[in-house]
PDB file of C-alpha atoms and ligand atoms in Angstrom:
ATOM      1  CA  MET P   1     105.513 -49.026 -10.913  1.00 52.00           C
ATOM      2  CA  HIS P   2     102.760 -47.114 -12.805  1.00 75.00           C
ATOM      3  CA  TYR P   3      99.570 -46.948 -10.947  1.00 88.00           C
ATOM      4  CA  LYS P   4      96.075 -46.938 -12.534  1.00 92.00           C
ATOM      5  CA  ILE P   5      93.258 -45.143 -11.260  1.00 96.00           C
ATOM      6  CA  LEU P   6      89.717 -45.909 -11.906  1.00 97.00           C
ATOM      7  CA  VAL P   7      87.730 -42.451 -12.178  1.00 98.00           C
ATOM      8  CA  VAL P   8      83.715 -42.992 -11.396  1.00 97.00           C
ATOM      9  CA  GLU P   9      81.404 -40.018 -11.998  1.00 97.00           C
ATOM     10  CA  ASP P  10      78.772 -39.241 -13.874  1.00 96.00           C
ATOM     11  CA  GLU P  11      79.271 -35.549 -15.058  1.00 95.00           C
ATOM     12  CA  THR P  12      81.669 -35.735 -17.666  1.00 96.00           C
ATOM     13  CA  ASP P  13      83.041 -32.271 -17.006  1.00 96.00           C
ATOM     14  CA  ILE P  14      84.350 -33.863 -13.665  1.00 96.00           C
ATOM     15  CA  ASN P  15      85.440 -36.734 -14.644  1.00 97.00           C
ATOM     16  CA  ALA P  16      87.382 -34.971 -17.015  1.00 97.00           C
ATOM     17  CA  LEU P  17      89.117 -32.566 -14.550  1.00 96.00           C
ATOM     18  CA  LEU P  18      89.744 -35.675 -12.502  1.00 97.00           C
ATOM     19  CA  ALA P  19      91.347 -37.773 -15.259  1.00 97.00           C
ATOM     20  CA  ASP P  20      93.336 -34.572 -16.118  1.00 96.00           C
ATOM     21  CA  ILE P  21      94.310 -33.871 -12.421  1.00 95.00           C
ATOM     22  CA  LEU P  22      95.305 -37.374 -12.023  1.00 95.00           C
ATOM     23  CA  ARG P  23      97.145 -37.945 -15.876  1.00 93.00           C
ATOM     24  CA  THR P  24      99.283 -34.387 -14.754  1.00 90.00           C
ATOM     25  CA  GLU P  25     100.414 -36.384 -11.656  1.00 87.00           C
ATOM     26  CA  GLY P  26     101.483 -39.346 -14.153  1.00 86.00           C
ATOM     27  CA  TYR P  27      98.904 -41.884 -13.104  1.00 91.00           C
ATOM     28  CA  GLY P  28      97.319 -44.183 -15.475  1.00 91.00           C
ATOM     29  CA  VAL P  29      93.212 -42.881 -15.628  1.00 96.00           C
ATOM     30  CA  MET P  30      90.514 -45.102 -16.466  1.00 96.00           C
ATOM     31  CA  GLN P  31      86.927 -43.728 -16.741  1.00 97.00           C
ATOM     32  CA  ALA P  32      83.563 -44.629 -15.881  1.00 97.00           C
ATOM     33  CA  PHE P  33      80.538 -42.958 -16.165  1.00 96.00           C
ATOM     34  CA  SER P  34      77.843 -45.367 -14.549  1.00 95.00           C
ATOM     35  CA  GLY P  35      78.491 -47.900 -11.623  1.00 94.00           C
ATOM     36  CA  THR P  36      77.643 -50.639 -14.000  1.00 92.00           C
ATOM     37  CA  GLU P  37      80.460 -49.698 -16.221  1.00 94.00           C
ATOM     38  CA  ALA P  38      82.661 -49.365 -13.670  1.00 95.00           C
ATOM     39  CA  LYS P  39      81.975 -52.845 -12.536  1.00 93.00           C
ATOM     40  CA  LEU P  40      82.559 -54.011 -15.881  1.00 92.00           C
ATOM     41  CA  LEU P  41      86.001 -52.196 -16.250  1.00 93.00           C
ATOM     42  CA  ILE P  42      87.047 -53.643 -12.895  1.00 93.00           C
ATOM     43  CA  GLU P  43      85.895 -57.118 -14.411  1.00 89.00           C
ATOM     44  CA  LYS P  44      88.599 -56.746 -17.120  1.00 88.00           C
ATOM     45  CA  GLU P  45      91.287 -54.821 -15.072  1.00 87.00           C
ATOM     46  CA  LEU P  46      91.755 -53.990 -11.154  1.00 89.00           C
ATOM     47  CA  PRO P  47      93.110 -50.465 -10.676  1.00 93.00           C
ATOM     48  CA  ASP P  48      95.383 -49.166  -7.654  1.00 92.00           C
ATOM     49  CA  LEU P  49      92.692 -46.895  -6.321  1.00 96.00           C
ATOM     50  CA  ILE P  50      89.126 -46.021  -7.210  1.00 97.00           C
ATOM     51  CA  LEU P  51      87.694 -42.274  -7.121  1.00 97.00           C
ATOM     52  CA  LEU P  52      84.041 -43.010  -6.319  1.00 96.00           C
ATOM     53  CA  ASP P  53      81.394 -40.514  -7.022  1.00 93.00           C
ATOM     54  CA  LEU P  54      78.302 -40.913  -4.655  1.00 89.00           C
ATOM     55  CA  MET P  55      75.348 -39.819  -6.917  1.00 88.00           C
ATOM     56  CA  LEU P  56      75.380 -41.938  -9.766  1.00 91.00           C
ATOM     57  CA  PRO P  57      72.727 -43.279 -12.467  1.00 90.00           C
ATOM     58  CA  GLY P  58      71.452 -46.712 -12.104  1.00 85.00           C
ATOM     59  CA  LEU P  59      73.969 -48.917  -9.582  1.00 90.00           C
ATOM     60  CA  SER P  60      74.881 -45.870  -6.567  1.00 89.00           C
ATOM     61  CA  GLY P  61      78.246 -45.512  -5.518  1.00 91.00           C
ATOM     62  CA  GLU P  62      77.300 -46.788  -1.979  1.00 90.00           C
ATOM     63  CA  THR P  63      75.836 -50.233  -4.193  1.00 92.00           C
ATOM     64  CA  PHE P  64      78.867 -50.353  -5.926  1.00 94.00           C
ATOM     65  CA  LEU P  65      81.386 -50.024  -2.897  1.00 93.00           C
ATOM     66  CA  ARG P  66      79.447 -52.618  -1.040  1.00 91.00           C
ATOM     67  CA  CYS P  67      79.303 -54.644  -4.239  1.00 91.00           C
ATOM     68  CA  ILE P  68      82.858 -54.771  -4.612  1.00 92.00           C
ATOM     69  CA  ARG P  69      83.774 -55.068  -1.053  1.00 91.00           C
ATOM     70  CA  GLU P  70      80.829 -58.179   0.074  1.00 88.00           C
ATOM     71  CA  ASP P  71      80.396 -59.816  -3.228  1.00 87.00           C
ATOM     72  CA  MET P  72      83.620 -59.084  -5.325  1.00 85.00           C
ATOM     73  CA  HIS P  73      85.995 -59.514  -2.335  1.00 84.00           C
ATOM     74  CA  ILE P  74      88.069 -56.130  -3.809  1.00 88.00           C
ATOM     75  CA  GLU P  75      90.382 -54.809  -1.375  1.00 87.00           C
ATOM     76  CA  THR P  76      91.651 -51.769  -4.094  1.00 91.00           C
ATOM     77  CA  PRO P  77      91.274 -48.529  -1.840  1.00 94.00           C
ATOM     78  CA  VAL P  78      88.001 -46.170  -2.635  1.00 95.00           C
ATOM     79  CA  LEU P  79      88.064 -42.485  -2.395  1.00 95.00           C
ATOM     80  CA  ILE P  80      84.247 -40.871  -2.001  1.00 92.00           C
ATOM     81  CA  LEU P  81      83.480 -37.702  -3.997  1.00 91.00           C
ATOM     82  CA  SER P  82      80.710 -35.970  -3.375  1.00 85.00           C
ATOM     83  CA  ALA P  83      78.362 -32.921  -2.371  1.00 79.00           C
ATOM     84  CA  LYS P  84      77.383 -34.830   0.781  1.00 63.00           C
ATOM     85  CA  SER P  85      78.833 -33.601   3.809  1.00 65.00           C
ATOM     86  CA  ALA P  86      76.819 -34.984   6.890  1.00 58.00           C
ATOM     87  CA  LEU P  87      79.104 -36.914   9.160  1.00 58.00           C
ATOM     88  CA  LYS P  88      76.344 -39.828   9.390  1.00 67.00           C
ATOM     89  CA  ASP P  89      77.140 -40.440   5.705  1.00 75.00           C
ATOM     90  CA  LYS P  90      80.679 -40.346   6.408  1.00 78.00           C
ATOM     91  CA  VAL P  91      80.493 -43.000   8.662  1.00 80.00           C
ATOM     92  CA  GLU P  92      78.066 -45.387   7.079  1.00 82.00           C
ATOM     93  CA  LEU P  93      80.895 -44.950   3.969  1.00 84.00           C
ATOM     94  CA  LEU P  94      83.592 -45.958   5.828  1.00 84.00           C
ATOM     95  CA  LYS P  95      81.563 -48.711   8.053  1.00 82.00           C
ATOM     96  CA  ALA P  96      81.456 -50.022   4.016  1.00 85.00           C
ATOM     97  CA  GLY P  97      84.409 -50.034   3.502  1.00 89.00           C
ATOM     98  CA  ALA P  98      85.745 -46.800   2.096  1.00 92.00           C
ATOM     99  CA  ASP P  99      89.160 -45.354   2.567  1.00 91.00           C
ATOM    100  CA  ASP P 100      88.853 -41.634   2.704  1.00 89.00           C
ATOM    101  CA  TYR P 101      86.086 -39.287   1.607  1.00 87.00           C
ATOM    102  CA  ILE P 102      86.939 -35.866  -0.762  1.00 90.00           C
ATOM    103  CA  THR P 103      83.762 -32.964  -0.559  1.00 87.00           C
ATOM    104  CA  LYS P 104      82.640 -31.474  -3.570  1.00 87.00           C
ATOM    105  CA  PRO P 105      83.786 -28.899  -4.906  1.00 88.00           C
ATOM    106  CA  PHE P 106      87.322 -29.936  -4.451  1.00 91.00           C
ATOM    107  CA  GLU P 107      90.684 -28.340  -5.365  1.00 91.00           C
ATOM    108  CA  PRO P 108      93.126 -30.634  -7.041  1.00 92.00           C
ATOM    109  CA  GLU P 109      95.649 -30.411  -4.575  1.00 90.00           C
ATOM    110  CA  GLU P 110      93.432 -32.392  -2.181  1.00 91.00           C
ATOM    111  CA  VAL P 111      92.598 -34.868  -4.744  1.00 94.00           C
ATOM    112  CA  THR P 112      96.462 -35.504  -5.624  1.00 91.00           C
ATOM    113  CA  VAL P 113      97.429 -35.462  -1.698  1.00 90.00           C
ATOM    114  CA  ARG P 114      95.038 -38.000  -0.643  1.00 92.00           C
ATOM    115  CA  VAL P 115      95.376 -39.981  -3.603  1.00 93.00           C
ATOM    116  CA  LEU P 116      99.008 -40.290  -2.589  1.00 88.00           C
ATOM    117  CA  ALA P 117      98.236 -41.000   1.383  1.00 88.00           C
ATOM    118  CA  ALA P 118      95.574 -44.005  -0.119  1.00 91.00           C
ATOM    119  CA  LEU P 119      97.959 -45.785  -2.604  1.00 88.00           C
ATOM    120  CA  ARG P 120     100.845 -45.768   0.782  1.00 82.00           C
ATOM    121  CA  ARG P 121      98.101 -46.568   3.027  1.00 82.00           C
ATOM    122  CA  SER P 122      97.514 -48.945   0.847  1.00 81.00           C
ATOM    123  CA  GLY P 123     101.497 -50.382   0.851  1.00 70.00           C
ATOM    124  CA  LYS P 124     100.781 -49.728  -3.207  1.00 53.00           C
ATOM    125  CA  LYS P 125     103.875 -46.931  -3.144  1.00 44.00           C
ATOM    126  CA  SER P 126     107.054 -48.074  -3.982  1.00 43.00           C
ATOM    127  CA  GLY P 127     110.224 -47.603  -1.615  1.00 42.00           C
ATOM    128  CA  SER P 128     110.020 -47.986   2.347  1.00 40.00           C
ATOM    129  CA  CYS P 129     106.601 -50.153   2.422  1.00 51.00           C
ATOM    130  CA  ASN P 130     107.446 -53.606   0.889  1.00 76.00           C
ATOM    131  CA  VAL P 131     106.647 -56.192   3.283  1.00 82.00           C
ATOM    132  CA  LEU P 132     103.168 -57.576   3.080  1.00 88.00           C
ATOM    133  CA  ARG P 133     101.356 -59.667   6.091  1.00 89.00           C
ATOM    134  CA  TYR P 134      98.695 -61.821   6.203  1.00 92.00           C
ATOM    135  CA  LYS P 135      97.406 -63.244   9.601  1.00 92.00           C
ATOM    136  CA  GLN P 136     100.614 -64.445  11.152  1.00 91.00           C
ATOM    137  CA  MET P 137     102.362 -64.641   7.682  1.00 94.00           C
ATOM    138  CA  LYS P 138     105.149 -61.912   6.622  1.00 92.00           C
ATOM    139  CA  LEU P 139     106.515 -61.375   3.360  1.00 92.00           C
ATOM    140  CA  ASP P 140     109.465 -58.783   2.628  1.00 87.00           C
ATOM    141  CA  ALA P 141     109.744 -58.248  -0.696  1.00 83.00           C
ATOM    142  CA  ASP P 142     112.835 -56.800  -0.126  1.00 76.00           C
ATOM    143  CA  SER P 143     114.783 -59.551   0.979  1.00 79.00           C
ATOM    144  CA  ARG P 144     112.322 -61.712  -0.691  1.00 85.00           C
ATOM    145  CA  VAL P 145     112.005 -63.303   2.837  1.00 89.00           C
ATOM    146  CA  VAL P 146     108.672 -64.826   4.068  1.00 94.00           C
ATOM    147  CA  THR P 147     107.950 -65.904   7.595  1.00 93.00           C
ATOM    148  CA  VAL P 148     104.735 -67.476   9.688  1.00 94.00           C
ATOM    149  CA  SER P 149     105.149 -66.449  13.413  1.00 90.00           C
ATOM    150  CA  ASP P 150     108.340 -66.009  12.883  1.00 87.00           C
ATOM    151  CA  ARG P 151     109.336 -69.145  11.371  1.00 91.00           C
ATOM    152  CA  GLU P 152     110.800 -68.400   7.808  1.00 92.00           C
ATOM    153  CA  LEU P 153     109.586 -70.159   4.852  1.00 94.00           C
ATOM    154  CA  ILE P 154     112.234 -72.065   2.808  1.00 92.00           C
ATOM    155  CA  LEU P 155     110.717 -71.333  -0.398  1.00 93.00           C
ATOM    156  CA  THR P 156     111.868 -72.203  -3.945  1.00 92.00           C
ATOM    157  CA  ALA P 157     111.598 -69.050  -6.782  1.00 89.00           C
ATOM    158  CA  HIS P 158     108.453 -69.949  -7.672  1.00 91.00           C
ATOM    159  CA  GLU P 159     106.521 -71.048  -4.568  1.00 95.00           C
ATOM    160  CA  TYR P 160     107.671 -67.396  -3.725  1.00 94.00           C
ATOM    161  CA  ASP P 161     106.357 -65.682  -6.710  1.00 93.00           C
ATOM    162  CA  ILE P 162     102.765 -67.134  -6.196  1.00 95.00           C
ATOM    163  CA  LEU P 163     102.920 -66.406  -2.352  1.00 96.00           C
ATOM    164  CA  TYR P 164     103.807 -62.682  -3.661  1.00 93.00           C
ATOM    165  CA  LEU P 165     100.735 -62.559  -6.012  1.00 93.00           C
ATOM    166  CA  LEU P 166      98.354 -63.955  -3.508  1.00 95.00           C
ATOM    167  CA  MET P 167      99.519 -61.955  -0.438  1.00 94.00           C
ATOM    168  CA  GLN P 168      99.206 -58.470  -2.894  1.00 88.00           C
ATOM    169  CA  THR P 169      95.222 -58.684  -2.314  1.00 88.00           C
ATOM    170  CA  PRO P 170      93.966 -61.190  -0.022  1.00 90.00           C
ATOM    171  CA  GLY P 171      90.819 -62.304  -1.163  1.00 92.00           C
ATOM    172  CA  LYS P 172      91.061 -61.898  -4.888  1.00 91.00           C
ATOM    173  CA  VAL P 173      90.722 -65.450  -6.581  1.00 94.00           C
ATOM    174  CA  TYR P 174      93.472 -66.212  -9.367  1.00 93.00           C
ATOM    175  CA  SER P 175      92.723 -69.003 -11.886  1.00 92.00           C
ATOM    176  CA  ARG P 176      95.442 -71.566 -11.838  1.00 91.00           C
ATOM    177  CA  GLU P 177      96.006 -70.135 -15.975  1.00 88.00           C
ATOM    178  CA  LYS P 178      96.060 -66.788 -14.606  1.00 87.00           C
ATOM    179  CA  ILE P 179      98.968 -67.975 -11.866  1.00 91.00           C
ATOM    180  CA  TYR P 180     100.773 -69.718 -14.452  1.00 89.00           C
ATOM    181  CA  GLU P 181     100.865 -66.763 -16.757  1.00 84.00           C
ATOM    182  CA  LEU P 182     101.805 -64.305 -14.281  1.00 85.00           C
ATOM    183  CA  VAL P 183     104.791 -66.415 -12.161  1.00 88.00           C
ATOM    184  CA  TRP P 184     105.661 -68.328 -15.554  1.00 85.00           C
ATOM    185  CA  LYS P 185     105.646 -65.232 -17.404  1.00 76.00           C
ATOM    186  CA  GLY P 186     103.857 -66.724 -20.040  1.00 66.00           C
ATOM    187  CA  GLY P 187     103.269 -69.546 -21.940  1.00 66.00           C
ATOM    188  CA  TYR P 188     100.369 -72.572 -22.684  1.00 63.00           C
ATOM    189  CA  TYR P 189      99.279 -74.192 -19.014  1.00 65.00           C
ATOM    190  CA  GLY P 190      97.256 -76.580 -21.084  1.00 66.00           C
ATOM    191  CA  GLU P 191      96.374 -79.056 -18.974  1.00 64.00           C
ATOM    192  CA  ASN P 192      99.072 -79.929 -16.821  1.00 70.00           C
ATOM    193  CA  ASN P 193      99.547 -79.674 -12.602  1.00 86.00           C
ATOM    194  CA  THR P 194     102.433 -77.547 -12.049  1.00 89.00           C
ATOM    195  CA  VAL P 195     100.159 -74.410 -10.254  1.00 92.00           C
ATOM    196  CA  ASN P 196      98.341 -77.180  -8.035  1.00 93.00           C
ATOM    197  CA  VAL P 197     101.402 -78.938  -7.453  1.00 93.00           C
ATOM    198  CA  HIS P 198     102.871 -75.950  -6.563  1.00 95.00           C
ATOM    199  CA  VAL P 199     100.360 -74.333  -4.090  1.00 96.00           C
ATOM    200  CA  SER P 200     100.197 -77.809  -1.995  1.00 96.00           C
ATOM    201  CA  ASN P 201     103.470 -77.310  -1.243  1.00 96.00           C
ATOM    202  CA  LEU P 202     103.488 -73.557  -0.114  1.00 97.00           C
ATOM    203  CA  ARG P 203     100.762 -75.102   1.946  1.00 97.00           C
ATOM    204  CA  LYS P 204     102.570 -77.810   3.598  1.00 96.00           C
ATOM    205  CA  LYS P 205     105.087 -74.889   4.300  1.00 96.00           C
ATOM    206  CA  ILE P 206     102.705 -72.283   5.555  1.00 97.00           C
ATOM    207  CA  LYS P 207     101.339 -75.045   7.939  1.00 95.00           C
ATOM    208  CA  GLU P 208     104.565 -76.564   8.897  1.00 94.00           C
ATOM    209  CA  ALA P 209     105.831 -73.363   9.935  1.00 94.00           C
ATOM    210  CA  GLY P 210     103.294 -73.098  12.295  1.00 91.00           C
ATOM    211  CA  ALA P 211      99.747 -71.342  10.677  1.00 92.00           C
ATOM    212  CA  ASP P 212      96.353 -72.676  12.747  1.00 90.00           C
ATOM    213  CA  GLU P 213      94.710 -72.585   9.448  1.00 93.00           C
ATOM    214  CA  GLU P 214      94.681 -72.916   5.820  1.00 95.00           C
ATOM    215  CA  TYR P 215      95.645 -69.807   4.482  1.00 96.00           C
ATOM    216  CA  ILE P 216      95.518 -70.320   0.837  1.00 97.00           C
ATOM    217  CA  GLN P 217      91.865 -71.374  -0.289  1.00 96.00           C
ATOM    218  CA  THR P 218      90.271 -73.151  -3.270  1.00 95.00           C
ATOM    219  CA  VAL P 219      88.069 -71.951  -5.055  1.00 94.00           C
ATOM    220  CA  TYR P 220      86.137 -74.716  -6.869  1.00 91.00           C
ATOM    221  CA  GLY P 221      86.178 -74.742 -10.273  1.00 88.00           C
ATOM    222  CA  ILE P 222      88.330 -71.294 -10.834  1.00 90.00           C
ATOM    223  CA  GLY P 223      91.295 -71.238  -8.866  1.00 93.00           C
ATOM    224  CA  PHE P 224      93.155 -70.032  -5.469  1.00 96.00           C
ATOM    225  CA  LYS P 225      92.854 -66.888  -3.130  1.00 96.00           C
ATOM    226  CA  LEU P 226      94.800 -65.681   0.106  1.00 95.00           C
ATOM    227  CA  GLY P 227      91.536 -66.426   3.146  1.00 87.00           C
TER     228      GLY P 227
HETATM  229 CA1   CA I 301      77.345 -37.333  -9.942  1.00 90.64          CA
END
């Protein structure tokens, strides 16, 4: 899998340096030079990780972080880059949803090690970590087995694919069109009811297995999300 990393840094030389370090490691890089630009990029394509400078013109790094976590419900790991080294700031940022902290000036190796660690923690690293969890539900991507409270769900291939998609990014809203495109691999969605029917079957199966609440939420006028 090819990981995409978004670098948000207004100083062009530091932004370019980070992009170089990451490209050398084989990552895809998206570059933003302000918080506003980063927001626009994220709305178009969700990266696997974000490297975020704090002192940005306009929308500050702190505000951007709160905005993606609280308003956009994006769970993508965020590594903060900043010259600020006071412990108080670190604690505040971790509370606001940052995953780790890199203090400037940094060594290239520190960046690559922390990026790798953050991707691994978020379950993005391929290999041994192919189990996704949401509340009492567990999905093992190697065996394609899904359980709720250890009771296995008997799913069709399309139901499994929808669940796998939603479980990778809980909180992220997928439109019916997007789900159709990703699960049925293209084709015109049009007016048909396919996704609704599959989601409704999934909900029934999750409930029958013993979930005590609705896991898949309908977002009115848009689509579906997990949680
Ligand atoms: Ca800066």
